[in-house]
Coordinates of C-alpha atoms in Angstrom, one line a residue:
X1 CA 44.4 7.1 -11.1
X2 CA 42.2 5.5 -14.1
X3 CA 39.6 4.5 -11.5
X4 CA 39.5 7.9 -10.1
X5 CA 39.6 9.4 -13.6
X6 CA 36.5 6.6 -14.6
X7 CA 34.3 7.8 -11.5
X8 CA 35.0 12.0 -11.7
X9 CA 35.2 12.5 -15.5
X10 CA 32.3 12.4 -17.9
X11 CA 32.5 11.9 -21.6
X12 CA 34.4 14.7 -23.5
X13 CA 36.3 16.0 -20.0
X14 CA 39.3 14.5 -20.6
X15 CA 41.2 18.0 -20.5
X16 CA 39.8 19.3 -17.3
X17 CA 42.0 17.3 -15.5
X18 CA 45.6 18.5 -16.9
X19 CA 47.6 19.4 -13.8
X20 CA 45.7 17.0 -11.4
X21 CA 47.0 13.9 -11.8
X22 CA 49.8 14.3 -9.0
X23 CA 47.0 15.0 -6.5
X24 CA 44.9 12.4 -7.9
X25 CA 47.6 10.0 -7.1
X26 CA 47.4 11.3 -3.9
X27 CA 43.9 10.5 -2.9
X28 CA 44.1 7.2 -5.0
X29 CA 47.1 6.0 -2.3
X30 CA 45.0 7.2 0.8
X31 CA 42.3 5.4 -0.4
X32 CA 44.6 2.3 -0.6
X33 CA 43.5 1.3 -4.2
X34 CA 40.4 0.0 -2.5
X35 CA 37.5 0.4 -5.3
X36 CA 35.0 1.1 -3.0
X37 CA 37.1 4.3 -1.5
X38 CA 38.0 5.6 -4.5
X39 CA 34.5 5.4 -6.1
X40 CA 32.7 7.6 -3.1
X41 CA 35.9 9.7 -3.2
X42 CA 35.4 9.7 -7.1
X43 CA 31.7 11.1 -6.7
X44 CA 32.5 13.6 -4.0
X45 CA 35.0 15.4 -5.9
X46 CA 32.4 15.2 -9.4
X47 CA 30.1 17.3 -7.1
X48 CA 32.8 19.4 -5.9
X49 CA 34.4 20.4 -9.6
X50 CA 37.3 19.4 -11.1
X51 CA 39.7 22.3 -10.3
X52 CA 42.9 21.8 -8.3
X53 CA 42.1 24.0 -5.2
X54 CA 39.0 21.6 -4.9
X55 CA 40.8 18.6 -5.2
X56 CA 44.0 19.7 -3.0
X57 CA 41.1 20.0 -0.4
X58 CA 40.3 16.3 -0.3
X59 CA 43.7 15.4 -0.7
X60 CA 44.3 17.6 2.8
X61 CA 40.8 16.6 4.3
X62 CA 41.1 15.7 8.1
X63 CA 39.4 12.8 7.9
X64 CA 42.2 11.3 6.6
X65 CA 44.2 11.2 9.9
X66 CA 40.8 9.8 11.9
X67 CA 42.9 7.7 14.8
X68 CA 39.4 5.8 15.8
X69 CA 39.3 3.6 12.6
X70 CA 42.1 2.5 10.3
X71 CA 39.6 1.4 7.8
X72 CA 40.3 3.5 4.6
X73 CA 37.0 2.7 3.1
X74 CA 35.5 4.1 6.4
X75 CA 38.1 7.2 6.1
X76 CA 36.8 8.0 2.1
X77 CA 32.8 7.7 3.4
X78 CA 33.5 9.6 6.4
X79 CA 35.1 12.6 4.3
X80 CA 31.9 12.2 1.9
X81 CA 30.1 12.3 4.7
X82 CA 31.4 15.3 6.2
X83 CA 31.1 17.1 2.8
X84 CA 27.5 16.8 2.8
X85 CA 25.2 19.8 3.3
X86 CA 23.1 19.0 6.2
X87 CA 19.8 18.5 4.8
X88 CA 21.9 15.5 2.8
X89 CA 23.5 14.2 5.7
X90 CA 20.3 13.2 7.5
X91 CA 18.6 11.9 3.7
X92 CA 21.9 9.8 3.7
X93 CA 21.6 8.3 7.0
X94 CA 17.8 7.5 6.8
X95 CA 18.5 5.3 3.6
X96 CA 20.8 2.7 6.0
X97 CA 17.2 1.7 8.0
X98 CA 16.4 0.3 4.3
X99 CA 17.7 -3.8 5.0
X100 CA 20.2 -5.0 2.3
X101 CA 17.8 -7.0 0.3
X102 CA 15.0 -4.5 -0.3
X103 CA 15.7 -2.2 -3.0
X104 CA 15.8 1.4 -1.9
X105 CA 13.0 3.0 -4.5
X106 CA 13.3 6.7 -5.0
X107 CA 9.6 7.6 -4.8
X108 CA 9.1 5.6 -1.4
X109 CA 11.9 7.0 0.3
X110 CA 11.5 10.6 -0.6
X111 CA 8.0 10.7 0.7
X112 CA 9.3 9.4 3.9
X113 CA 11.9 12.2 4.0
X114 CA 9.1 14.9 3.4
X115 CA 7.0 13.5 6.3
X116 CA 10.3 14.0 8.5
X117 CA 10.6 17.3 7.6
X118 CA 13.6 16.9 5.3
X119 CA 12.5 17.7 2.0
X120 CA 11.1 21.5 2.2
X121 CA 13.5 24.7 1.7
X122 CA 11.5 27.8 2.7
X123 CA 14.0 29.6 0.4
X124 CA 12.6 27.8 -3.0
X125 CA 9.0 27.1 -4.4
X126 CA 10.2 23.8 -5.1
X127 CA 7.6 21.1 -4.5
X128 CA 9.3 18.9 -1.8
X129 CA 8.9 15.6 -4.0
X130 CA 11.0 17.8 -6.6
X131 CA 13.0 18.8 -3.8
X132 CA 13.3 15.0 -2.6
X133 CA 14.1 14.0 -5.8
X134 CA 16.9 16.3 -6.1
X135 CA 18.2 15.0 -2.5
X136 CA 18.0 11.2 -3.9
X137 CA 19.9 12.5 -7.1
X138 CA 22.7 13.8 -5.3
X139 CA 23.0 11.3 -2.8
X140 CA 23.1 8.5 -6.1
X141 CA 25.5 11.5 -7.9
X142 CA 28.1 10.8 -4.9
X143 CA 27.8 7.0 -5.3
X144 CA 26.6 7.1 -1.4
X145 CA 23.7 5.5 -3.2
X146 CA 24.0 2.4 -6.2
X147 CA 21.3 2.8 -9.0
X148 CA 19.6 -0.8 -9.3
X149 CA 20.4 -1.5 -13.0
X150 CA 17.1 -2.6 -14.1
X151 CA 15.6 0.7 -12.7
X152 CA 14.5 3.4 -15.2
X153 CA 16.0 6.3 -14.3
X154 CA 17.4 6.2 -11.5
X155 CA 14.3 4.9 -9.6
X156 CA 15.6 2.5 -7.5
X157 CA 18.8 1.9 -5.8
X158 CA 20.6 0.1 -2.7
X159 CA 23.6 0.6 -0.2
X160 CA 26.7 -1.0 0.0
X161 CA 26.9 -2.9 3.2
X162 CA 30.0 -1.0 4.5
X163 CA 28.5 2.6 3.7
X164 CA 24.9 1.1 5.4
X165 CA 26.9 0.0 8.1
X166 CA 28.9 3.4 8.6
X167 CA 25.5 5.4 8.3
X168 CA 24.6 3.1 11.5
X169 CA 27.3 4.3 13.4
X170 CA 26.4 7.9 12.8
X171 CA 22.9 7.6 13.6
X172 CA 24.0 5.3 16.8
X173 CA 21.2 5.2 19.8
X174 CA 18.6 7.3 18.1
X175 CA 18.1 5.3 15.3
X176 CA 18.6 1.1 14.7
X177 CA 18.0 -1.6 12.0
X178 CA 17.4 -5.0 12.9
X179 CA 17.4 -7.8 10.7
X180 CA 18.7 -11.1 12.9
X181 CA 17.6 -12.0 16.6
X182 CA 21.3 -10.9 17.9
X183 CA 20.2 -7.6 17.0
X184 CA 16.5 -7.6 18.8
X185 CA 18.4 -7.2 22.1
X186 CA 19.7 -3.5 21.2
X187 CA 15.9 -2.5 20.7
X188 CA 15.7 -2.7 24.9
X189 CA 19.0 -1.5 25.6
X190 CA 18.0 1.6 23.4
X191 CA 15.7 3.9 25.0
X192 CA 15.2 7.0 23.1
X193 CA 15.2 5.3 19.6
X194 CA 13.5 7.8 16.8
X195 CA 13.7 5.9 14.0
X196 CA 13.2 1.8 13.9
X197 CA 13.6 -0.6 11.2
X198 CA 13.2 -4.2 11.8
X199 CA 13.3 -7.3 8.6
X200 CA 11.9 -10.6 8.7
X201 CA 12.3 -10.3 12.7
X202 CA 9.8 -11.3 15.6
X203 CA 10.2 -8.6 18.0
X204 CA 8.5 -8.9 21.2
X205 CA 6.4 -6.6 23.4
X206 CA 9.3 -5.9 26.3
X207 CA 11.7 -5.1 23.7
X208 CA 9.7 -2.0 22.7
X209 CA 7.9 -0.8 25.4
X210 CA 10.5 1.8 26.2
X211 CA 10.2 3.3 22.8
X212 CA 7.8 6.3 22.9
X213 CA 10.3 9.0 21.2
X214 CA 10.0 6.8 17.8
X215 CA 8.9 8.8 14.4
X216 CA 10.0 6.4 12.3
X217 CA 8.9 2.5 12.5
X218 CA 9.6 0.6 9.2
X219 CA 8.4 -3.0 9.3
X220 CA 9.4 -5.5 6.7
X221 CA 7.9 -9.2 6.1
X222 CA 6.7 -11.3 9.2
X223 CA 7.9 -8.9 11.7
X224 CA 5.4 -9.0 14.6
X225 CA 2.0 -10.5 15.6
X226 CA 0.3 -8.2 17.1
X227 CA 0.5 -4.2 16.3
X228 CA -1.5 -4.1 19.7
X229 CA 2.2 -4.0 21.6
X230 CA 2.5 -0.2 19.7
X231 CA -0.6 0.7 21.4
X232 CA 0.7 3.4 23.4
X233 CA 4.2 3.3 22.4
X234 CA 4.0 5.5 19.3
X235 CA 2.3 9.0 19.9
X236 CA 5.0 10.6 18.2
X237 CA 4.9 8.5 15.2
X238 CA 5.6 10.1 11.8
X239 CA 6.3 7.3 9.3
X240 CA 4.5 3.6 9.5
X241 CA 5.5 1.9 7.1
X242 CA 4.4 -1.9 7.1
X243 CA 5.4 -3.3 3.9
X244 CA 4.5 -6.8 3.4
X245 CA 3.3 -7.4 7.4
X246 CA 1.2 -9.8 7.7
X247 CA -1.9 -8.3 8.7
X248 CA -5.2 -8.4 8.0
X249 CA -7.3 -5.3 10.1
X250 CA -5.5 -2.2 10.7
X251 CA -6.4 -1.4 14.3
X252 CA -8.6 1.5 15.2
X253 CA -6.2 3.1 17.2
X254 CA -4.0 3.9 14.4
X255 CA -6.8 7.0 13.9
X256 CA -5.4 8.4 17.2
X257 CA -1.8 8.5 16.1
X258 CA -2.4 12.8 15.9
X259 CA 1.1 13.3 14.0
X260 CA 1.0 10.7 11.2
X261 CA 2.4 11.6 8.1
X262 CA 2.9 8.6 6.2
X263 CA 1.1 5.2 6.0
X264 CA 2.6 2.9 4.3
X265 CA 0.2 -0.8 3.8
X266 CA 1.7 -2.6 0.7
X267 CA 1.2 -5.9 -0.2
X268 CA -0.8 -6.3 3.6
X269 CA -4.0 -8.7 3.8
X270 CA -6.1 -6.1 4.9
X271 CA -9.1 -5.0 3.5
X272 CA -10.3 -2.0 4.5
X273 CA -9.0 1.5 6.6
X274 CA -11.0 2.4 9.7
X275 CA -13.4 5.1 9.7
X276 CA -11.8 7.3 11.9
X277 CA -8.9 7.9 9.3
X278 CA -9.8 11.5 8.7
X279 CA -8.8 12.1 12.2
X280 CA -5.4 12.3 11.3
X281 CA -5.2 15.6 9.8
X282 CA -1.1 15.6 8.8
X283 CA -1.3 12.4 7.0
X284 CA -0.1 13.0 3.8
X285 CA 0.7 9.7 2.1
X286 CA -1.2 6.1 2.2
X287 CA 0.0 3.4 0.3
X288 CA -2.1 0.0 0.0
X289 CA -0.2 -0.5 -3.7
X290 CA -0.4 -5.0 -3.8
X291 CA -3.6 -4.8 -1.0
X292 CA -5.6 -7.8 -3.1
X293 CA -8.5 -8.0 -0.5
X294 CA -8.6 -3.5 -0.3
X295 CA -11.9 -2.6 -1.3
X296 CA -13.6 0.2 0.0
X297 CA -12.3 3.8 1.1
X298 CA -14.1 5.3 4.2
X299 CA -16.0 8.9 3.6
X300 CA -13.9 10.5 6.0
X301 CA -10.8 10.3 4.0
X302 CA -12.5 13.5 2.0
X303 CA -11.3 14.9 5.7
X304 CA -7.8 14.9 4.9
X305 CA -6.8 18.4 2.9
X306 CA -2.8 17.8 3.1
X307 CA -3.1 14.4 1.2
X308 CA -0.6 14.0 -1.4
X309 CA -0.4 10.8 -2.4
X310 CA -2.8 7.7 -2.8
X311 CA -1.8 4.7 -4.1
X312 CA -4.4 1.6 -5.3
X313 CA -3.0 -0.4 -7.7
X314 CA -3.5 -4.0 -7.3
X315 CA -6.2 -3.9 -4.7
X316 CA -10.0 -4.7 -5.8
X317 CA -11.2 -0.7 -5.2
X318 CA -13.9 -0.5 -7.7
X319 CA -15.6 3.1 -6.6
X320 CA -14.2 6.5 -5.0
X321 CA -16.7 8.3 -2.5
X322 CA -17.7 11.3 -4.0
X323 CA -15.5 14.6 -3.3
X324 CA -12.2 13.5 -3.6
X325 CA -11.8 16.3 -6.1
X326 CA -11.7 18.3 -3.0
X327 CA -8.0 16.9 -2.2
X328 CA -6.7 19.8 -4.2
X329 CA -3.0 19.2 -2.6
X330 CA -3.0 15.5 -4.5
X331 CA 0.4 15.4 -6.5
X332 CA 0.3 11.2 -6.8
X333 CA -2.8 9.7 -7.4
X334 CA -2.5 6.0 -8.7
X335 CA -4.7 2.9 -9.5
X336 CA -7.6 5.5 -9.3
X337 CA -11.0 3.7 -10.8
X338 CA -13.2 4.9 -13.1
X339 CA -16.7 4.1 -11.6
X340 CA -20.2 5.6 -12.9
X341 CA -23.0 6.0 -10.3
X342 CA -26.6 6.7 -12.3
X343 CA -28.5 6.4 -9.7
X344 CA -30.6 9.7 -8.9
X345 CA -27.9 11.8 -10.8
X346 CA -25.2 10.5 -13.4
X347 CA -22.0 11.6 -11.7
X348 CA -18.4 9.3 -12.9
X349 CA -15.2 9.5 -10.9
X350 CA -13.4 11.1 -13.5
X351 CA -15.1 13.6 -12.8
X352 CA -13.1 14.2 -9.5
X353 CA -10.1 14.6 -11.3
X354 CA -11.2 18.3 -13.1
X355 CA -10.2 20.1 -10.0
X356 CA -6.7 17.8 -9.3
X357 CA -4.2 20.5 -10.4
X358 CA -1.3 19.8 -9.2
X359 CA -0.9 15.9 -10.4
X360 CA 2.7 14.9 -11.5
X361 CA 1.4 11.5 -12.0
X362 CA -1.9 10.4 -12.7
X363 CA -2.7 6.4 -12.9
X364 CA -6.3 5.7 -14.5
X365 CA -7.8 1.7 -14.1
X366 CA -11.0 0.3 -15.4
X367 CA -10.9 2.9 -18.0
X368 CA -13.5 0.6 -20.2
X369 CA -16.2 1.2 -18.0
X370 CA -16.2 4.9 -19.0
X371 CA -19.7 5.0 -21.3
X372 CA -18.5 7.3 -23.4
X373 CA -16.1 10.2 -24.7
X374 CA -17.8 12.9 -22.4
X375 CA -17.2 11.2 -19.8
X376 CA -13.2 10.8 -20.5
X377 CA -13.5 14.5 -20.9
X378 CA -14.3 15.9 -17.9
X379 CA -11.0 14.7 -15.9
X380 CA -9.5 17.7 -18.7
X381 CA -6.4 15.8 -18.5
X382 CA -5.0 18.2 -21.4
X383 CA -5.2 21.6 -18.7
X384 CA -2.5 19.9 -15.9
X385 CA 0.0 21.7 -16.3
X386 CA 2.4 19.5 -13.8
X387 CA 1.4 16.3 -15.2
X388 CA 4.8 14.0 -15.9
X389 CA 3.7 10.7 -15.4
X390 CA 0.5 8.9 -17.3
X391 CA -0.9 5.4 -17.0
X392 CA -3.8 5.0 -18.8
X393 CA -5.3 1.5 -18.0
X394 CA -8.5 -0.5 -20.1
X395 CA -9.2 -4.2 -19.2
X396 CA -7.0 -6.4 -21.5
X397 CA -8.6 -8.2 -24.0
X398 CA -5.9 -11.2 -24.8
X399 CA -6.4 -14.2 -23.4
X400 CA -3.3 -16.5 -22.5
X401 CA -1.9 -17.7 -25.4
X402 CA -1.9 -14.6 -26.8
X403 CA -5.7 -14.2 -28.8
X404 CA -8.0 -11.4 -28.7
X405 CA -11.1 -12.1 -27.0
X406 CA -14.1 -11.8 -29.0
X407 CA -17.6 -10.3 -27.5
X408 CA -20.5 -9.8 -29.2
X409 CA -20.2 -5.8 -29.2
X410 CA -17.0 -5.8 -30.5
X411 CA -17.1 -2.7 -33.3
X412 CA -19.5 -1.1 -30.3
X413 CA -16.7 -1.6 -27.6
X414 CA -13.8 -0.8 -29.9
X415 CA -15.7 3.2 -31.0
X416 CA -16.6 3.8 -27.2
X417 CA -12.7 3.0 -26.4
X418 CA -11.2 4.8 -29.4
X419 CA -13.7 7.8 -28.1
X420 CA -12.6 7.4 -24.6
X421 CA -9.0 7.6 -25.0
X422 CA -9.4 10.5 -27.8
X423 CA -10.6 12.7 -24.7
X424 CA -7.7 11.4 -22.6
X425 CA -5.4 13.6 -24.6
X426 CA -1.9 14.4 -22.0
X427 CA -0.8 17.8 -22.0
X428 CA 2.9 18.7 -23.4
X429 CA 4.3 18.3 -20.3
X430 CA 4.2 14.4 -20.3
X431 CA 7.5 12.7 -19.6
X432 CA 6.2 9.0 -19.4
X433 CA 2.9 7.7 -21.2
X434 CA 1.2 4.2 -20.4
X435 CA -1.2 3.0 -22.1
X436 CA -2.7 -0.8 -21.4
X437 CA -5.1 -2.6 -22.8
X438 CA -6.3 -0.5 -25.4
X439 CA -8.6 -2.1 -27.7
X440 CA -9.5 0.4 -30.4
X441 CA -8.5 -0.5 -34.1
X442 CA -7.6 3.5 -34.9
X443 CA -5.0 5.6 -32.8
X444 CA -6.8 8.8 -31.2
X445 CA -5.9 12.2 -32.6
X446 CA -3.3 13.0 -30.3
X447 CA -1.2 9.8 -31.2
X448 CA -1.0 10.6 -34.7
X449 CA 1.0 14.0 -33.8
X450 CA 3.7 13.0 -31.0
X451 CA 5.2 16.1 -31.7
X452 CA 2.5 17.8 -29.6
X453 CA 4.5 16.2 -26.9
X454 CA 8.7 17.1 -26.5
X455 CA 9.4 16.3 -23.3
X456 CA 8.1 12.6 -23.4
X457 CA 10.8 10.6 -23.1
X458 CA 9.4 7.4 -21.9
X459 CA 6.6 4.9 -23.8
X460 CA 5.2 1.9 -23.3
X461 CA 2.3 -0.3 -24.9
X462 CA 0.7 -2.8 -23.7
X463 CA -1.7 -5.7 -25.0
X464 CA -2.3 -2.8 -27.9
X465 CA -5.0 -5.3 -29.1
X466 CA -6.4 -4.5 -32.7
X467 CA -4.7 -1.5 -33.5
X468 CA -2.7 -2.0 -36.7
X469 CA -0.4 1.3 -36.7
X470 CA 2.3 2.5 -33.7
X471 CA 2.0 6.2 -32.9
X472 CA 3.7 8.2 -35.4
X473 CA 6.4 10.8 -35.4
X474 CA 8.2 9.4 -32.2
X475 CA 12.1 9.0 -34.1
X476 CA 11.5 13.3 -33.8
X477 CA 11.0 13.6 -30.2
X478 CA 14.3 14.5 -28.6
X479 CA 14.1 12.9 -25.3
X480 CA 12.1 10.0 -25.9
X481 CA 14.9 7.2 -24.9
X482 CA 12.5 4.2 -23.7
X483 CA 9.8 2.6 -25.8
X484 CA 8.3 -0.8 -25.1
X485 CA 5.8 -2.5 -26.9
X486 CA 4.3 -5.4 -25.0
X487 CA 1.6 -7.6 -26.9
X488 CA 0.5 -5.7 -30.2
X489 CA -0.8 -8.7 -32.4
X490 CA -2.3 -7.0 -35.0
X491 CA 1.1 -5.2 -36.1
X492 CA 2.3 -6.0 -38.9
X493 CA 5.2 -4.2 -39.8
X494 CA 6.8 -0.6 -38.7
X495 CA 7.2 1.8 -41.7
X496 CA 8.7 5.2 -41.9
X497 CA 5.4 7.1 -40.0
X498 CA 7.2 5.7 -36.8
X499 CA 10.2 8.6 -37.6
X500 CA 8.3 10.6 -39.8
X501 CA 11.3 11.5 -42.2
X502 CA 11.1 12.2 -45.8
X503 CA 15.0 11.0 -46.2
X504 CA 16.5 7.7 -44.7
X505 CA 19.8 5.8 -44.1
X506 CA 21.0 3.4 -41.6
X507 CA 21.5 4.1 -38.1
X508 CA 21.8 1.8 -35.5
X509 CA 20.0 1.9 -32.2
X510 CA 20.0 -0.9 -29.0
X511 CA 16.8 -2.7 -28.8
X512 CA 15.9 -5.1 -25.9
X513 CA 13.9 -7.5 -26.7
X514 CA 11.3 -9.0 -23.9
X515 CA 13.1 -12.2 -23.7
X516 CA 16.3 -9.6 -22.8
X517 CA 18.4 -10.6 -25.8
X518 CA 20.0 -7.3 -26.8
X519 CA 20.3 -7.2 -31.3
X520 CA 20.8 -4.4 -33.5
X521 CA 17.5 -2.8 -35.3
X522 CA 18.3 -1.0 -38.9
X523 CA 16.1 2.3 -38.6
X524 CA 15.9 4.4 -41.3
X525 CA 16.4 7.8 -40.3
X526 CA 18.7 10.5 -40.4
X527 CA 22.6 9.9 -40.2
X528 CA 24.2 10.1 -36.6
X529 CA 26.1 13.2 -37.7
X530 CA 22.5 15.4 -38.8
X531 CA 21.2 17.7 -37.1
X532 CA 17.6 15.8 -37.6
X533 CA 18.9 12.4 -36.7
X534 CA 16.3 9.9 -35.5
X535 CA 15.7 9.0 -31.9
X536 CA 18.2 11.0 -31.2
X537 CA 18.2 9.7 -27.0
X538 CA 16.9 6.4 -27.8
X539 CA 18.4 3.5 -25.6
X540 CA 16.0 0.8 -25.2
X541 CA 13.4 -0.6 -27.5
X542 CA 11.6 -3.4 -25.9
X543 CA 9.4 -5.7 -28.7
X544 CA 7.6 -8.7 -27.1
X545 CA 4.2 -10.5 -28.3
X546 CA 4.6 -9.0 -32.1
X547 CA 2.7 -12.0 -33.0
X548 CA 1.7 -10.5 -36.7
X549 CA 4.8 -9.2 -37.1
X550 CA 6.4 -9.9 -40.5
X551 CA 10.4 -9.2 -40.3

């Protein structure tokens, strides 16, 4: 009954649970003690409330007396299972094509479920990655999902073997994960597979030629040699996702797949998209995050008007063709470059962004190259309205062992980047703020009031070169529960601006250092029992490189 109590009850709930625990006893004994069991009975019955007609319900559930399996553990999924609403039910199932050792991250599978169809409620003007993200939320609430402890919020997670294995049985023929060459077999004894998920695997051409229902084909490490043996298997295709293949030319005839939703490329060899990639007038996601030799976008990807998400980062893309301002739908757009074409006309790819209103996140690279503060100005960062997520990226200038790298425009380069990030002011709405590589010596304007901005509640620094001061005020934003600072030499010591409080006393807070050795950080600040106590959400604070630093 104390596990049960552990999993349903949060903190200060103690008392809703007078008069339960004889049918909590109940459902602990048909779960047969087993951990597992009770935890997913545990998270059903915290979505379901804590009242006894509720609980009396689960204790009575048929699946209980399920004659086909005498495995409790399968019993206490299979009634979680059952108490799913059906848009759940087929989110929960698609999570078990995710192998056991690749972490299930939130923003990759929801945009999977929203080119299925899943995520969208006609009923609710919900954007479907909100909606997706409420789906992932529940699924994790229920403990059908484990959070992945060194996510941030819930972003990444994984499923227990048994409940990845029970998903398997529900989805049976139309859907099959294959991770060892006992299980390549069941790809030709299958013939109207929909979805297909094969790991580290060498599949070979007869084993999928029968397999021209699939929407789903999620490939995983060195899975095949040649995407040729797809060639006229996969009409129907929704979801490619080819993380880690090793491939180096994506085949033309990808262009022809009409019903493409999702493309997913990371960490591939290749190094370009073909032309004909406007063709595909669904696709809504491409993902070539980890694509080192990925260097050029085609001109016809201005073509495709139901694009939501682009993601660059770590590929060497370097310019943008002109119009991609027109992809008004964009709600992800990541590793974008800042580029500046003068010839004939001055036009910069920031440029593009003006018209982007709908970004929730929003990650700028190469942001040195801008030439000036008028040119940071024109992506009007400050009007998005739906903007959660910034990373704001210059080119580091610390060399390995930790220096700053001198040039010979050095007061030059530091004005033009104080200038530049000055007009990269987020709006309110900002939940998480990167900044990298910034190399002014002053904060901007908008750094020196973090009040301006109450909903952040995630910060992080890095290689914060020359600048000698931390952004002030952030002990009075009441969300803020994440700040890492990553490389700031030139700090010297953290003083009272960092709260901005005109009284002080002790209050302890959990810091992580960046060699993970958690220790106990005096702020001074309001007492714990205040109403203006400092950092009042504050968790983790991450201090690594403080080379000035004097404790």
């Amino acid at each position: 009954m104390a596990i049960l109590q552990q999993v349903v009850l949060n903190e200060g709930d103690e008392s809703e649970i007078d008069g339960l625990e004889d049918i909590g006893l109940k459902i602990v004994e048909r779960c047969d003690g087993l951990p597992l069991a009770i935890k997913v009975v545990g998270g059903l019955l915290l979505n379901k409330g804590k009242t006894r007609d509720a609980w009396v319900n689960v204790s009575n559930h048929f699946a209980w007396s399920m004659t086909r399996s005498n495995d409790d553990i399968n019993k206490a999924v299979y009634l979680s299972y059952e108490e799913l609403p059906p848009h759940l039910k087929q989110c929960f199932v698609f999570c078990s094509l995710f192998p056991k050792d690749e972490l299930i991250i939130r923003g990759v599978i929801v945009r999977m479920w929203i080119a299925q169809g899943y995520g969208h409620d006609i009923m609710r003007s919900t954007l479907p990655e909100d909606l997706g993200v409420e789906y992932y939320n529940e699924l994790v609430s229920r403990n059908l999902l484990e959070p992945y402890k060194r996510s941030y919020d819930l972003s990444a997670s994984t499923m227990h073997d048994v409940i990845r294995s029970f998903a398997q049985q529900i989805v049976k023929d139309e859907g099959l994960l294959v991770n060892d060459r006992q299980d390549v077999h069941g790809i030709a004894g299958a013939s109207k597979l929909r979805h297909l998920s094969v790991s580290k695997t060498a599949i070979e051409r007869v084993a999928i030629q029968k397999q021209v229902s699939l929407r789903t084909l999620l490939l995983f490490g060195r899975c095949i040699t040649e995407l040729t043996y797809f060639r006229n298997n996969i009409s129907c295709l929704r979801v490619l996702h080819l993380q880690g293949v090793d491939l180096v030319d994506l085949p033309d005839y990808i262009c022809h797949l009409k019903h493409l939703r999702y493309l997913g490329l990371a960490n591939t060899g290749i190094s370009a998209i073909p032309r004909g990639i406007g063709n595909l007038k669904f696709l809504q996601f491409i993902d070539l995050m980890g694509c080192r030799n990925f260097h050029q976008l085609p001109d016809s990807i201005l073509k495709l008007q139901n694009m939501r998400f682009l993601d660059f980062r770590g590929t060497r893309l370097t310019s943008i063709p002109p119009g991609m301002g027109k992809l008004e739908n964009l709600v992800n757009m990541l590793g974008f470059p800042t580029y500046l074409d003068d010839r004939g006309h001055a036009w910069s790819s920031l440029e593009e962004l003006r018209s982007l209103s709908n970004l929730k996140w929003l990650d700028l690279r190469g942001l040195e190259l801008a030439s000036s503060g008028s040119m940071a100005a024109t992506a009007m960062l400050n009007s998005k309205k739906h903007l959660k997520i910034l990373d704001l990226t210059f080119a580091s200038r610390l060399t390995d062992n930790g220096m700053i790298e001198g040039t010979s425009n050095v007061i030059e380069e530091q004005e033009r980047a104080e200038v530049v990030l000055s007009n990269l002011c987020p709006p309110p709405c900002v939940e998480c703020l990167t900044v990298n590589g910034y190399f002014g010596y002053r904060l901007p304007r908008w750094m020196r009031t973090m009040s301006d901005f109450p909903s952040l509640r995630r910060l992080e620094l890095k290689d914060y070169v020359c600048c000698k001061q931390l952004p002030v005020g952030l002990g009075q934003l009441p969300f803020l529960d994440y700040i890492w600072i990553d490389h700031a030499p030139s700090i010297v010591s953290i003083g009272h601006d960092l709260l901005f409080l005109s009284s002080s006393s002790a209050d302890d807070q959990k810091v992580t250092t960046g060699t993970r050795i958690t220790r106990k950080l005096q702020l001074h600040g309001l007492s714990r029992g205040d109403a203006g106590v400092a950092f009042p959400k504050l968790e983790t604070l991450g201090l690594k490189g403080m080379l000035g630093w004097r404790v």
